[in-house]
Amino acid sequence: MTVHRSGRDLDRPRDEVDRLVTAWRQERPDLDVEPLQVLSRVSRLARHLDRARRAAFAEHGLENWEFDVLTALRRAGEPYELSPGALLRATLVTSGTMTNRIDRLAAAGLVRRRPDPEDRRGVLVSLTDAGRVRVDNAFADLLRRERDLLAGLGKHEQQALAGLLRTLLVPFDATDIGAH
């Protein structure tokens, strides 16, 4: 099977996914491999994003899970505290896992527990000043790295891509929320 590229396609640089799609079209002309055009690129980009995230967090002495818990608290706004249950919902982990994570973050001086004044049996988890500074710096570094990943797209292209990806993700997000 011969694949014809239009004039517009000839001007674009080819990436690894183009080579993959071409090979599959030759080997399996009976299959529609068009989904690879989008999803293989999303998968490859996700790997680059994962590397950027790990590097940003490592530079600030954080693991992915630590960043997730600290940012959930930071996003909560002053006084940067949530119940362990709210942290569970924000990070989608089990109760035992969250308890372990809070213990480890408290031992590192990044969060502290205090009694919940509304519920005598409950506790609240809050960011310490050190935790806030650490997560703020890691987040700023992450955003810089993410901007670098998107540098090949203009502002309008980024907005268009964000809209298209949102359209694809909304049904999954609705399912995930219903499952928890």
Short mmCIF file of N, CA and C in Angstrom, two decimals:
data_model
loop_
_atom_site.label_atom_id
_atom_site.label_comp_id
_atom_site.label_asym_id
_atom_site.label_seq_id
_atom_site.Cartn_x
_atom_site.Cartn_y
_atom_site.Cartn_z
N MET A 1 0.85 -1.17 0.00
CA MET A 1 0.00 0.00 0.00
C MET A 1 0.90 1.24 0.00
N THR A 2 0.66 2.13 -0.91
CA THR A 2 1.44 3.37 -0.99
C THR A 2 0.69 4.46 -0.25
N VAL A 3 1.41 5.16 0.62
CA VAL A 3 0.81 6.25 1.38
C VAL A 3 1.23 7.54 0.71
N HIS A 4 0.25 8.32 0.31
CA HIS A 4 0.53 9.60 -0.34
C HIS A 4 0.42 10.71 0.69
N ARG A 5 1.43 11.54 0.70
CA ARG A 5 1.42 12.68 1.63
C ARG A 5 1.09 13.93 0.84
N SER A 6 0.19 14.73 1.40
CA SER A 6 -0.19 15.98 0.73
C SER A 6 0.94 16.98 0.87
N GLY A 7 0.86 18.08 0.14
CA GLY A 7 1.87 19.13 0.21
C GLY A 7 2.03 19.67 1.61
N ARG A 8 0.92 19.81 2.31
CA ARG A 8 0.97 20.31 3.68
C ARG A 8 1.72 19.34 4.58
N ASP A 9 1.50 18.03 4.40
CA ASP A 9 2.20 17.03 5.20
C ASP A 9 3.68 16.97 4.89
N LEU A 10 4.06 17.27 3.66
CA LEU A 10 5.48 17.22 3.28
C LEU A 10 6.28 18.30 3.99
N ASP A 11 5.62 19.39 4.36
CA ASP A 11 6.31 20.48 5.04
C ASP A 11 6.57 20.18 6.51
N ARG A 12 5.83 19.25 7.08
CA ARG A 12 5.97 18.93 8.50
C ARG A 12 7.11 17.94 8.71
N PRO A 13 7.86 18.13 9.79
CA PRO A 13 8.86 17.10 10.11
C PRO A 13 8.15 15.82 10.54
N ARG A 14 8.77 14.69 10.23
CA ARG A 14 8.19 13.40 10.62
C ARG A 14 8.71 13.02 12.00
N ASP A 15 7.85 12.40 12.78
CA ASP A 15 8.26 11.93 14.10
C ASP A 15 8.21 10.41 14.14
N GLU A 16 8.52 9.86 15.29
CA GLU A 16 8.54 8.40 15.43
C GLU A 16 7.16 7.80 15.19
N VAL A 17 6.11 8.51 15.56
CA VAL A 17 4.75 7.99 15.35
C VAL A 17 4.45 7.90 13.85
N ASP A 18 4.91 8.86 13.05
CA ASP A 18 4.72 8.77 11.60
C ASP A 18 5.35 7.48 11.06
N ARG A 19 6.54 7.17 11.52
CA ARG A 19 7.22 5.95 11.07
C ARG A 19 6.47 4.70 11.54
N LEU A 20 5.97 4.73 12.77
CA LEU A 20 5.22 3.62 13.32
C LEU A 20 3.93 3.39 12.51
N VAL A 21 3.21 4.45 12.24
CA VAL A 21 1.95 4.35 11.49
C VAL A 21 2.21 3.84 10.07
N THR A 22 3.24 4.35 9.43
CA THR A 22 3.59 3.90 8.08
C THR A 22 3.89 2.40 8.09
N ALA A 23 4.67 1.94 9.06
CA ALA A 23 5.02 0.52 9.14
C ALA A 23 3.77 -0.33 9.35
N TRP A 24 2.88 0.09 10.26
CA TRP A 24 1.67 -0.68 10.50
C TRP A 24 0.75 -0.69 9.28
N ARG A 25 0.68 0.41 8.58
CA ARG A 25 -0.16 0.44 7.36
C ARG A 25 0.36 -0.54 6.31
N GLN A 26 1.68 -0.68 6.25
CA GLN A 26 2.27 -1.63 5.29
C GLN A 26 2.05 -3.07 5.75
N GLU A 27 2.21 -3.30 7.05
CA GLU A 27 2.12 -4.66 7.57
C GLU A 27 0.68 -5.13 7.79
N ARG A 28 -0.22 -4.20 8.12
CA ARG A 28 -1.61 -4.55 8.38
C ARG A 28 -2.56 -3.58 7.68
N PRO A 29 -2.56 -3.61 6.33
CA PRO A 29 -3.44 -2.69 5.59
C PRO A 29 -4.92 -2.94 5.87
N ASP A 30 -5.25 -4.07 6.48
CA ASP A 30 -6.63 -4.40 6.80
C ASP A 30 -7.14 -3.68 8.04
N LEU A 31 -6.23 -3.05 8.82
CA LEU A 31 -6.62 -2.37 10.05
C LEU A 31 -6.56 -0.86 9.88
N ASP A 32 -7.49 -0.19 10.53
CA ASP A 32 -7.45 1.28 10.59
C ASP A 32 -6.55 1.67 11.76
N VAL A 33 -5.36 2.12 11.45
CA VAL A 33 -4.39 2.48 12.50
C VAL A 33 -4.42 3.97 12.82
N GLU A 34 -5.42 4.67 12.35
CA GLU A 34 -5.52 6.11 12.56
C GLU A 34 -5.50 6.53 14.03
N PRO A 35 -6.11 5.76 14.96
CA PRO A 35 -6.02 6.17 16.37
C PRO A 35 -4.58 6.34 16.87
N LEU A 36 -3.65 5.61 16.27
CA LEU A 36 -2.25 5.76 16.68
C LEU A 36 -1.73 7.18 16.45
N GLN A 37 -2.28 7.86 15.43
CA GLN A 37 -1.84 9.22 15.12
C GLN A 37 -1.97 10.13 16.34
N VAL A 38 -3.02 9.95 17.11
CA VAL A 38 -3.26 10.80 18.28
C VAL A 38 -2.75 10.13 19.55
N LEU A 39 -3.18 8.91 19.79
CA LEU A 39 -2.94 8.31 21.09
C LEU A 39 -1.49 7.89 21.30
N SER A 40 -0.79 7.51 20.27
CA SER A 40 0.64 7.22 20.44
C SER A 40 1.40 8.50 20.75
N ARG A 41 0.98 9.60 20.16
CA ARG A 41 1.62 10.88 20.48
C ARG A 41 1.31 11.31 21.91
N VAL A 42 0.07 11.12 22.34
CA VAL A 42 -0.29 11.44 23.72
C VAL A 42 0.54 10.58 24.67
N SER A 43 0.68 9.30 24.37
CA SER A 43 1.46 8.40 25.21
C SER A 43 2.93 8.82 25.28
N ARG A 44 3.50 9.16 24.14
CA ARG A 44 4.91 9.59 24.11
C ARG A 44 5.08 10.91 24.87
N LEU A 45 4.15 11.83 24.69
CA LEU A 45 4.21 13.10 25.40
C LEU A 45 4.07 12.88 26.91
N ALA A 46 3.22 11.93 27.31
CA ALA A 46 3.05 11.63 28.73
C ALA A 46 4.37 11.15 29.34
N ARG A 47 5.13 10.37 28.58
CA ARG A 47 6.44 9.93 29.10
C ARG A 47 7.38 11.12 29.29
N HIS A 48 7.38 12.06 28.34
CA HIS A 48 8.21 13.26 28.48
C HIS A 48 7.74 14.10 29.68
N LEU A 49 6.44 14.22 29.86
CA LEU A 49 5.90 14.96 31.00
C LEU A 49 6.28 14.29 32.31
N ASP A 50 6.20 12.97 32.35
CA ASP A 50 6.56 12.24 33.55
C ASP A 50 8.03 12.50 33.91
N ARG A 51 8.91 12.49 32.92
CA ARG A 51 10.32 12.79 33.18
C ARG A 51 10.50 14.21 33.71
N ALA A 52 9.79 15.16 33.11
CA ALA A 52 9.89 16.56 33.55
C ALA A 52 9.38 16.70 34.98
N ARG A 53 8.28 16.02 35.30
CA ARG A 53 7.72 16.09 36.65
C ARG A 53 8.70 15.51 37.66
N ARG A 54 9.22 14.34 37.35
CA ARG A 54 10.17 13.69 38.27
C ARG A 54 11.39 14.57 38.51
N ALA A 55 11.89 15.19 37.44
CA ALA A 55 13.08 16.06 37.57
C ALA A 55 12.76 17.28 38.42
N ALA A 56 11.60 17.89 38.19
CA ALA A 56 11.21 19.08 38.97
C ALA A 56 11.07 18.73 40.45
N PHE A 57 10.42 17.61 40.73
CA PHE A 57 10.20 17.22 42.12
C PHE A 57 11.51 16.83 42.78
N ALA A 58 12.34 16.07 42.08
CA ALA A 58 13.62 15.62 42.64
C ALA A 58 14.50 16.81 42.99
N GLU A 59 14.46 17.83 42.14
CA GLU A 59 15.26 19.02 42.40
C GLU A 59 14.88 19.69 43.71
N HIS A 60 13.66 19.44 44.15
CA HIS A 60 13.17 20.04 45.40
C HIS A 60 12.98 18.99 46.50
N GLY A 61 13.59 17.83 46.29
CA GLY A 61 13.56 16.79 47.32
C GLY A 61 12.20 16.17 47.54
N LEU A 62 11.39 16.08 46.49
CA LEU A 62 10.05 15.52 46.62
C LEU A 62 9.85 14.34 45.68
N GLU A 63 9.02 13.41 46.12
CA GLU A 63 8.53 12.33 45.27
C GLU A 63 7.19 12.77 44.69
N ASN A 64 6.73 12.08 43.64
CA ASN A 64 5.43 12.42 43.03
C ASN A 64 4.31 12.45 44.07
N TRP A 65 4.24 11.42 44.91
CA TRP A 65 3.16 11.32 45.89
C TRP A 65 3.23 12.46 46.89
N GLU A 66 4.44 12.87 47.27
CA GLU A 66 4.57 13.98 48.22
C GLU A 66 4.04 15.27 47.59
N PHE A 67 4.41 15.47 46.33
CA PHE A 67 3.93 16.66 45.62
C PHE A 67 2.40 16.65 45.55
N ASP A 68 1.81 15.50 45.26
CA ASP A 68 0.34 15.40 45.16
C ASP A 68 -0.35 15.80 46.47
N VAL A 69 0.15 15.29 47.59
CA VAL A 69 -0.46 15.61 48.88
C VAL A 69 -0.24 17.09 49.22
N LEU A 70 0.99 17.57 49.04
CA LEU A 70 1.29 18.96 49.38
C LEU A 70 0.51 19.94 48.50
N THR A 71 0.35 19.63 47.22
CA THR A 71 -0.40 20.55 46.36
C THR A 71 -1.89 20.52 46.69
N ALA A 72 -2.41 19.37 47.12
CA ALA A 72 -3.81 19.33 47.53
C ALA A 72 -4.02 20.28 48.71
N LEU A 73 -3.10 20.26 49.65
CA LEU A 73 -3.20 21.18 50.80
C LEU A 73 -3.02 22.63 50.35
N ARG A 74 -2.07 22.87 49.46
CA ARG A 74 -1.80 24.24 49.01
C ARG A 74 -2.99 24.82 48.26
N ARG A 75 -3.63 24.00 47.42
CA ARG A 75 -4.79 24.46 46.65
C ARG A 75 -5.99 24.76 47.54
N ALA A 76 -6.01 24.19 48.75
CA ALA A 76 -7.14 24.41 49.66
C ALA A 76 -7.19 25.86 50.15
N GLY A 77 -6.10 26.61 49.98
CA GLY A 77 -6.07 28.00 50.43
C GLY A 77 -5.83 28.09 51.93
N GLU A 78 -5.61 29.32 52.40
CA GLU A 78 -5.35 29.55 53.82
C GLU A 78 -6.44 28.87 54.65
N PRO A 79 -6.14 28.18 55.66
CA PRO A 79 -4.84 27.93 56.30
C PRO A 79 -4.13 26.69 55.76
N TYR A 80 -4.42 26.30 54.52
CA TYR A 80 -3.76 25.17 53.85
C TYR A 80 -3.91 23.88 54.64
N GLU A 81 -5.15 23.53 54.94
CA GLU A 81 -5.39 22.31 55.68
C GLU A 81 -6.64 21.60 55.19
N LEU A 82 -6.61 20.29 55.32
CA LEU A 82 -7.72 19.43 54.93
C LEU A 82 -7.81 18.27 55.91
N SER A 83 -8.95 17.64 55.93
CA SER A 83 -9.09 16.41 56.71
C SER A 83 -8.41 15.29 55.91
N PRO A 84 -8.02 14.22 56.59
CA PRO A 84 -7.46 13.09 55.85
C PRO A 84 -8.43 12.56 54.79
N GLY A 85 -9.73 12.59 55.08
CA GLY A 85 -10.73 12.15 54.09
C GLY A 85 -10.72 13.01 52.84
N ALA A 86 -10.60 14.33 53.02
CA ALA A 86 -10.54 15.22 51.85
C ALA A 86 -9.26 14.96 51.06
N LEU A 87 -8.16 14.67 51.75
CA LEU A 87 -6.92 14.33 51.06
C LEU A 87 -7.06 13.02 50.28
N LEU A 88 -7.79 12.06 50.85
CA LEU A 88 -8.06 10.80 50.14
C LEU A 88 -8.76 11.08 48.82
N ARG A 89 -9.81 11.90 48.88
CA ARG A 89 -10.58 12.20 47.68
C ARG A 89 -9.73 12.97 46.65
N ALA A 90 -8.85 13.84 47.13
CA ALA A 90 -8.03 14.64 46.22
C ALA A 90 -6.93 13.83 45.55
N THR A 91 -6.45 12.79 46.24
CA THR A 91 -5.30 12.04 45.71
C THR A 91 -5.65 10.62 45.28
N LEU A 92 -6.86 10.18 45.55
CA LEU A 92 -7.35 8.87 45.11
C LEU A 92 -6.49 7.72 45.59
N VAL A 93 -6.14 7.72 46.87
CA VAL A 93 -5.43 6.58 47.47
C VAL A 93 -6.25 6.03 48.62
N THR A 94 -5.84 4.89 49.14
CA THR A 94 -6.57 4.26 50.24
C THR A 94 -6.27 4.97 51.55
N SER A 95 -7.10 4.69 52.53
CA SER A 95 -6.94 5.28 53.86
C SER A 95 -5.60 4.92 54.48
N GLY A 96 -5.20 3.65 54.39
CA GLY A 96 -3.93 3.23 54.96
C GLY A 96 -2.75 3.90 54.28
N THR A 97 -2.84 4.03 52.97
CA THR A 97 -1.78 4.70 52.21
C THR A 97 -1.68 6.16 52.63
N MET A 98 -2.83 6.82 52.78
CA MET A 98 -2.81 8.23 53.16
C MET A 98 -2.24 8.42 54.56
N THR A 99 -2.60 7.55 55.48
CA THR A 99 -2.06 7.64 56.84
C THR A 99 -0.53 7.55 56.80
N ASN A 100 -0.02 6.60 56.03
CA ASN A 100 1.43 6.44 55.90
C ASN A 100 2.07 7.68 55.28
N ARG A 101 1.42 8.24 54.28
CA ARG A 101 1.96 9.43 53.62
C ARG A 101 1.97 10.64 54.56
N ILE A 102 0.91 10.81 55.29
CA ILE A 102 0.86 11.92 56.25
C ILE A 102 1.95 11.74 57.31
N ASP A 103 2.11 10.52 57.80
CA ASP A 103 3.16 10.24 58.79
C ASP A 103 4.53 10.63 58.25
N ARG A 104 4.81 10.23 57.02
CA ARG A 104 6.12 10.50 56.43
C ARG A 104 6.32 12.00 56.18
N LEU A 105 5.28 12.68 55.72
CA LEU A 105 5.39 14.13 55.49
C LEU A 105 5.53 14.89 56.80
N ALA A 106 4.86 14.41 57.84
CA ALA A 106 4.97 15.05 59.16
C ALA A 106 6.39 14.85 59.71
N ALA A 107 6.93 13.65 59.55
CA ALA A 107 8.29 13.37 60.02
C ALA A 107 9.31 14.25 59.30
N ALA A 108 9.01 14.60 58.05
CA ALA A 108 9.91 15.46 57.25
C ALA A 108 9.69 16.94 57.56
N GLY A 109 8.69 17.25 58.39
CA GLY A 109 8.41 18.64 58.76
C GLY A 109 7.66 19.43 57.70
N LEU A 110 6.99 18.72 56.76
CA LEU A 110 6.27 19.40 55.67
C LEU A 110 4.80 19.60 55.96
N VAL A 111 4.24 18.76 56.86
CA VAL A 111 2.84 18.92 57.29
C VAL A 111 2.79 18.69 58.79
N ARG A 112 1.67 19.07 59.39
CA ARG A 112 1.43 18.77 60.80
C ARG A 112 -0.05 18.41 60.95
N ARG A 113 -0.31 17.64 62.00
CA ARG A 113 -1.69 17.29 62.34
C ARG A 113 -2.11 18.13 63.53
N ARG A 114 -3.40 18.44 63.57
CA ARG A 114 -3.95 19.09 64.74
C ARG A 114 -5.38 18.59 64.91
N PRO A 115 -5.89 18.63 66.12
CA PRO A 115 -7.28 18.19 66.34
C PRO A 115 -8.25 19.07 65.54
N ASP A 116 -9.27 18.44 65.01
CA ASP A 116 -10.31 19.16 64.28
C ASP A 116 -11.27 19.78 65.29
N PRO A 117 -11.36 21.11 65.35
CA PRO A 117 -12.24 21.74 66.34
C PRO A 117 -13.72 21.44 66.09
N GLU A 118 -14.07 21.00 64.90
CA GLU A 118 -15.47 20.68 64.56
C GLU A 118 -15.83 19.23 64.88
N ASP A 119 -14.79 18.37 65.02
CA ASP A 119 -15.02 16.94 65.22
C ASP A 119 -13.98 16.43 66.21
N ARG A 120 -14.38 16.16 67.43
CA ARG A 120 -13.43 15.80 68.48
C ARG A 120 -12.63 14.54 68.15
N ARG A 121 -13.19 13.67 67.29
CA ARG A 121 -12.47 12.45 66.92
C ARG A 121 -11.55 12.66 65.72
N GLY A 122 -11.73 13.78 65.02
CA GLY A 122 -11.00 13.99 63.78
C GLY A 122 -9.74 14.82 63.93
N VAL A 123 -8.95 14.82 62.87
CA VAL A 123 -7.76 15.66 62.81
C VAL A 123 -7.78 16.43 61.49
N LEU A 124 -7.00 17.48 61.46
CA LEU A 124 -6.78 18.24 60.24
C LEU A 124 -5.29 18.16 59.93
N VAL A 125 -4.97 18.10 58.66
CA VAL A 125 -3.58 18.07 58.21
C VAL A 125 -3.32 19.40 57.54
N SER A 126 -2.26 20.08 57.94
CA SER A 126 -1.95 21.39 57.35
C SER A 126 -0.49 21.45 56.92
N LEU A 127 -0.25 22.31 55.96
CA LEU A 127 1.11 22.57 55.50
C LEU A 127 1.86 23.35 56.56
N THR A 128 3.11 23.00 56.75
CA THR A 128 3.98 23.84 57.57
C THR A 128 4.54 24.92 56.64
N ASP A 129 5.19 25.91 57.20
CA ASP A 129 5.83 26.93 56.35
C ASP A 129 6.85 26.28 55.42
N ALA A 130 7.61 25.32 55.95
CA ALA A 130 8.60 24.63 55.12
C ALA A 130 7.93 23.86 53.99
N GLY A 131 6.79 23.25 54.28
CA GLY A 131 6.04 22.51 53.25
C GLY A 131 5.52 23.43 52.17
N ARG A 132 5.00 24.60 52.60
CA ARG A 132 4.48 25.56 51.62
C ARG A 132 5.59 26.07 50.71
N VAL A 133 6.72 26.43 51.28
CA VAL A 133 7.84 26.93 50.47
C VAL A 133 8.31 25.85 49.50
N ARG A 134 8.43 24.62 49.99
CA ARG A 134 8.92 23.52 49.15
C ARG A 134 7.97 23.26 47.99
N VAL A 135 6.67 23.19 48.27
CA VAL A 135 5.71 22.89 47.20
C VAL A 135 5.57 24.06 46.24
N ASP A 136 5.64 25.30 46.75
CA ASP A 136 5.57 26.46 45.86
C ASP A 136 6.75 26.47 44.89
N ASN A 137 7.94 26.19 45.40
CA ASN A 137 9.13 26.18 44.53
C ASN A 137 9.08 25.05 43.52
N ALA A 138 8.65 23.87 43.95
CA ALA A 138 8.54 22.73 43.04
C ALA A 138 7.50 23.00 41.97
N PHE A 139 6.39 23.61 42.36
CA PHE A 139 5.33 23.91 41.39
C PHE A 139 5.80 24.92 40.35
N ALA A 140 6.51 25.96 40.78
CA ALA A 140 7.03 26.95 39.83
C ALA A 140 8.01 26.29 38.86
N ASP A 141 8.85 25.40 39.38
CA ASP A 141 9.80 24.68 38.52
C ASP A 141 9.06 23.78 37.54
N LEU A 142 8.03 23.07 38.02
CA LEU A 142 7.24 22.21 37.14
C LEU A 142 6.61 23.02 36.01
N LEU A 143 6.03 24.16 36.33
CA LEU A 143 5.40 24.98 35.30
C LEU A 143 6.41 25.45 34.25
N ARG A 144 7.61 25.78 34.68
CA ARG A 144 8.66 26.17 33.74
C ARG A 144 8.96 25.00 32.79
N ARG A 145 9.09 23.82 33.32
CA ARG A 145 9.37 22.64 32.50
C ARG A 145 8.20 22.31 31.57
N GLU A 146 6.98 22.49 32.05
CA GLU A 146 5.82 22.24 31.21
C GLU A 146 5.74 23.26 30.08
N ARG A 147 6.07 24.52 30.37
CA ARG A 147 6.11 25.52 29.30
C ARG A 147 7.14 25.12 28.24
N ASP A 148 8.27 24.59 28.68
CA ASP A 148 9.29 24.13 27.73
C ASP A 148 8.74 23.02 26.84
N LEU A 149 7.96 22.10 27.42
CA LEU A 149 7.37 21.02 26.63
C LEU A 149 6.40 21.55 25.58
N LEU A 150 5.74 22.65 25.88
CA LEU A 150 4.75 23.23 24.96
C LEU A 150 5.31 24.32 24.06
N ALA A 151 6.61 24.54 24.12
CA ALA A 151 7.22 25.66 23.40
C ALA A 151 6.99 25.62 21.90
N GLY A 152 6.75 24.46 21.32
CA GLY A 152 6.52 24.36 19.88
C GLY A 152 5.14 24.80 19.44
N LEU A 153 4.27 25.12 20.39
CA LEU A 153 2.91 25.56 20.07
C LEU A 153 2.70 26.99 20.51
N GLY A 154 1.98 27.74 19.69
CA GLY A 154 1.60 29.09 20.07
C GLY A 154 0.45 29.04 21.08
N LYS A 155 0.12 30.21 21.63
CA LYS A 155 -0.93 30.29 22.64
C LYS A 155 -2.26 29.73 22.14
N HIS A 156 -2.65 30.11 20.92
CA HIS A 156 -3.94 29.65 20.38
C HIS A 156 -3.92 28.15 20.11
N GLU A 157 -2.78 27.64 19.66
CA GLU A 157 -2.67 26.20 19.44
C GLU A 157 -2.76 25.44 20.76
N GLN A 158 -2.14 25.98 21.79
CA GLN A 158 -2.23 25.35 23.11
C GLN A 158 -3.67 25.33 23.60
N GLN A 159 -4.37 26.44 23.42
CA GLN A 159 -5.77 26.51 23.85
C GLN A 159 -6.64 25.53 23.06
N ALA A 160 -6.39 25.42 21.75
CA ALA A 160 -7.15 24.49 20.92
C ALA A 160 -6.87 23.05 21.35
N LEU A 161 -5.62 22.73 21.58
CA LEU A 161 -5.25 21.39 22.01
C LEU A 161 -5.88 21.08 23.37
N ALA A 162 -5.83 22.03 24.28
CA ALA A 162 -6.43 21.83 25.61
C ALA A 162 -7.93 21.54 25.48
N GLY A 163 -8.59 22.25 24.60
CA GLY A 163 -10.02 22.02 24.39
C GLY A 163 -10.31 20.64 23.83
N LEU A 164 -9.51 20.21 22.87
CA LEU A 164 -9.70 18.88 22.28
C LEU A 164 -9.43 17.78 23.31
N LEU A 165 -8.38 17.93 24.08
CA LEU A 165 -8.06 16.93 25.11
C LEU A 165 -9.14 16.90 26.19
N ARG A 166 -9.68 18.08 26.53
CA ARG A 166 -10.77 18.14 27.51
C ARG A 166 -11.96 17.33 27.00
N THR A 167 -12.30 17.50 25.74
CA THR A 167 -13.42 16.77 25.15
C THR A 167 -13.22 15.26 25.28
N LEU A 168 -11.98 14.81 25.08
CA LEU A 168 -11.70 13.38 25.22
C LEU A 168 -11.74 12.92 26.68
N LEU A 169 -11.32 13.76 27.61
CA LEU A 169 -11.20 13.36 29.01
C LEU A 169 -12.48 13.46 29.83
N VAL A 170 -13.37 14.35 29.48
CA VAL A 170 -14.58 14.56 30.29
C VAL A 170 -15.34 13.26 30.57
N PRO A 171 -15.58 12.41 29.60
CA PRO A 171 -16.31 11.17 29.93
C PRO A 171 -15.56 10.28 30.92
N PHE A 172 -14.23 10.25 30.84
CA PHE A 172 -13.45 9.44 31.77
C PHE A 172 -13.49 10.04 33.17
N ASP A 173 -13.37 11.36 33.26
CA ASP A 173 -13.43 12.03 34.56
C ASP A 173 -14.78 11.79 35.23
N ALA A 174 -15.85 11.85 34.46
CA ALA A 174 -17.19 11.61 35.01
C ALA A 174 -17.30 10.19 35.54
N THR A 175 -16.72 9.24 34.84
CA THR A 175 -16.73 7.84 35.28
C THR A 175 -15.89 7.67 36.53
N ASP A 176 -14.71 8.31 36.57
CA ASP A 176 -13.83 8.20 37.74
C ASP A 176 -14.49 8.80 38.97
N ILE A 177 -15.16 9.93 38.82
CA ILE A 177 -15.82 10.57 39.95
C ILE A 177 -16.95 9.69 40.46
N GLY A 178 -17.69 9.07 39.55
CA GLY A 178 -18.80 8.20 39.94
C GLY A 178 -18.33 6.94 40.65
N ALA A 179 -17.08 6.51 40.36
CA ALA A 179 -16.56 5.29 40.97
C ALA A 179 -16.06 5.53 42.38
N HIS A 180 -15.88 6.79 42.79
CA HIS A 180 -15.32 7.07 44.12
C HIS A 180 -16.34 7.73 44.95
#
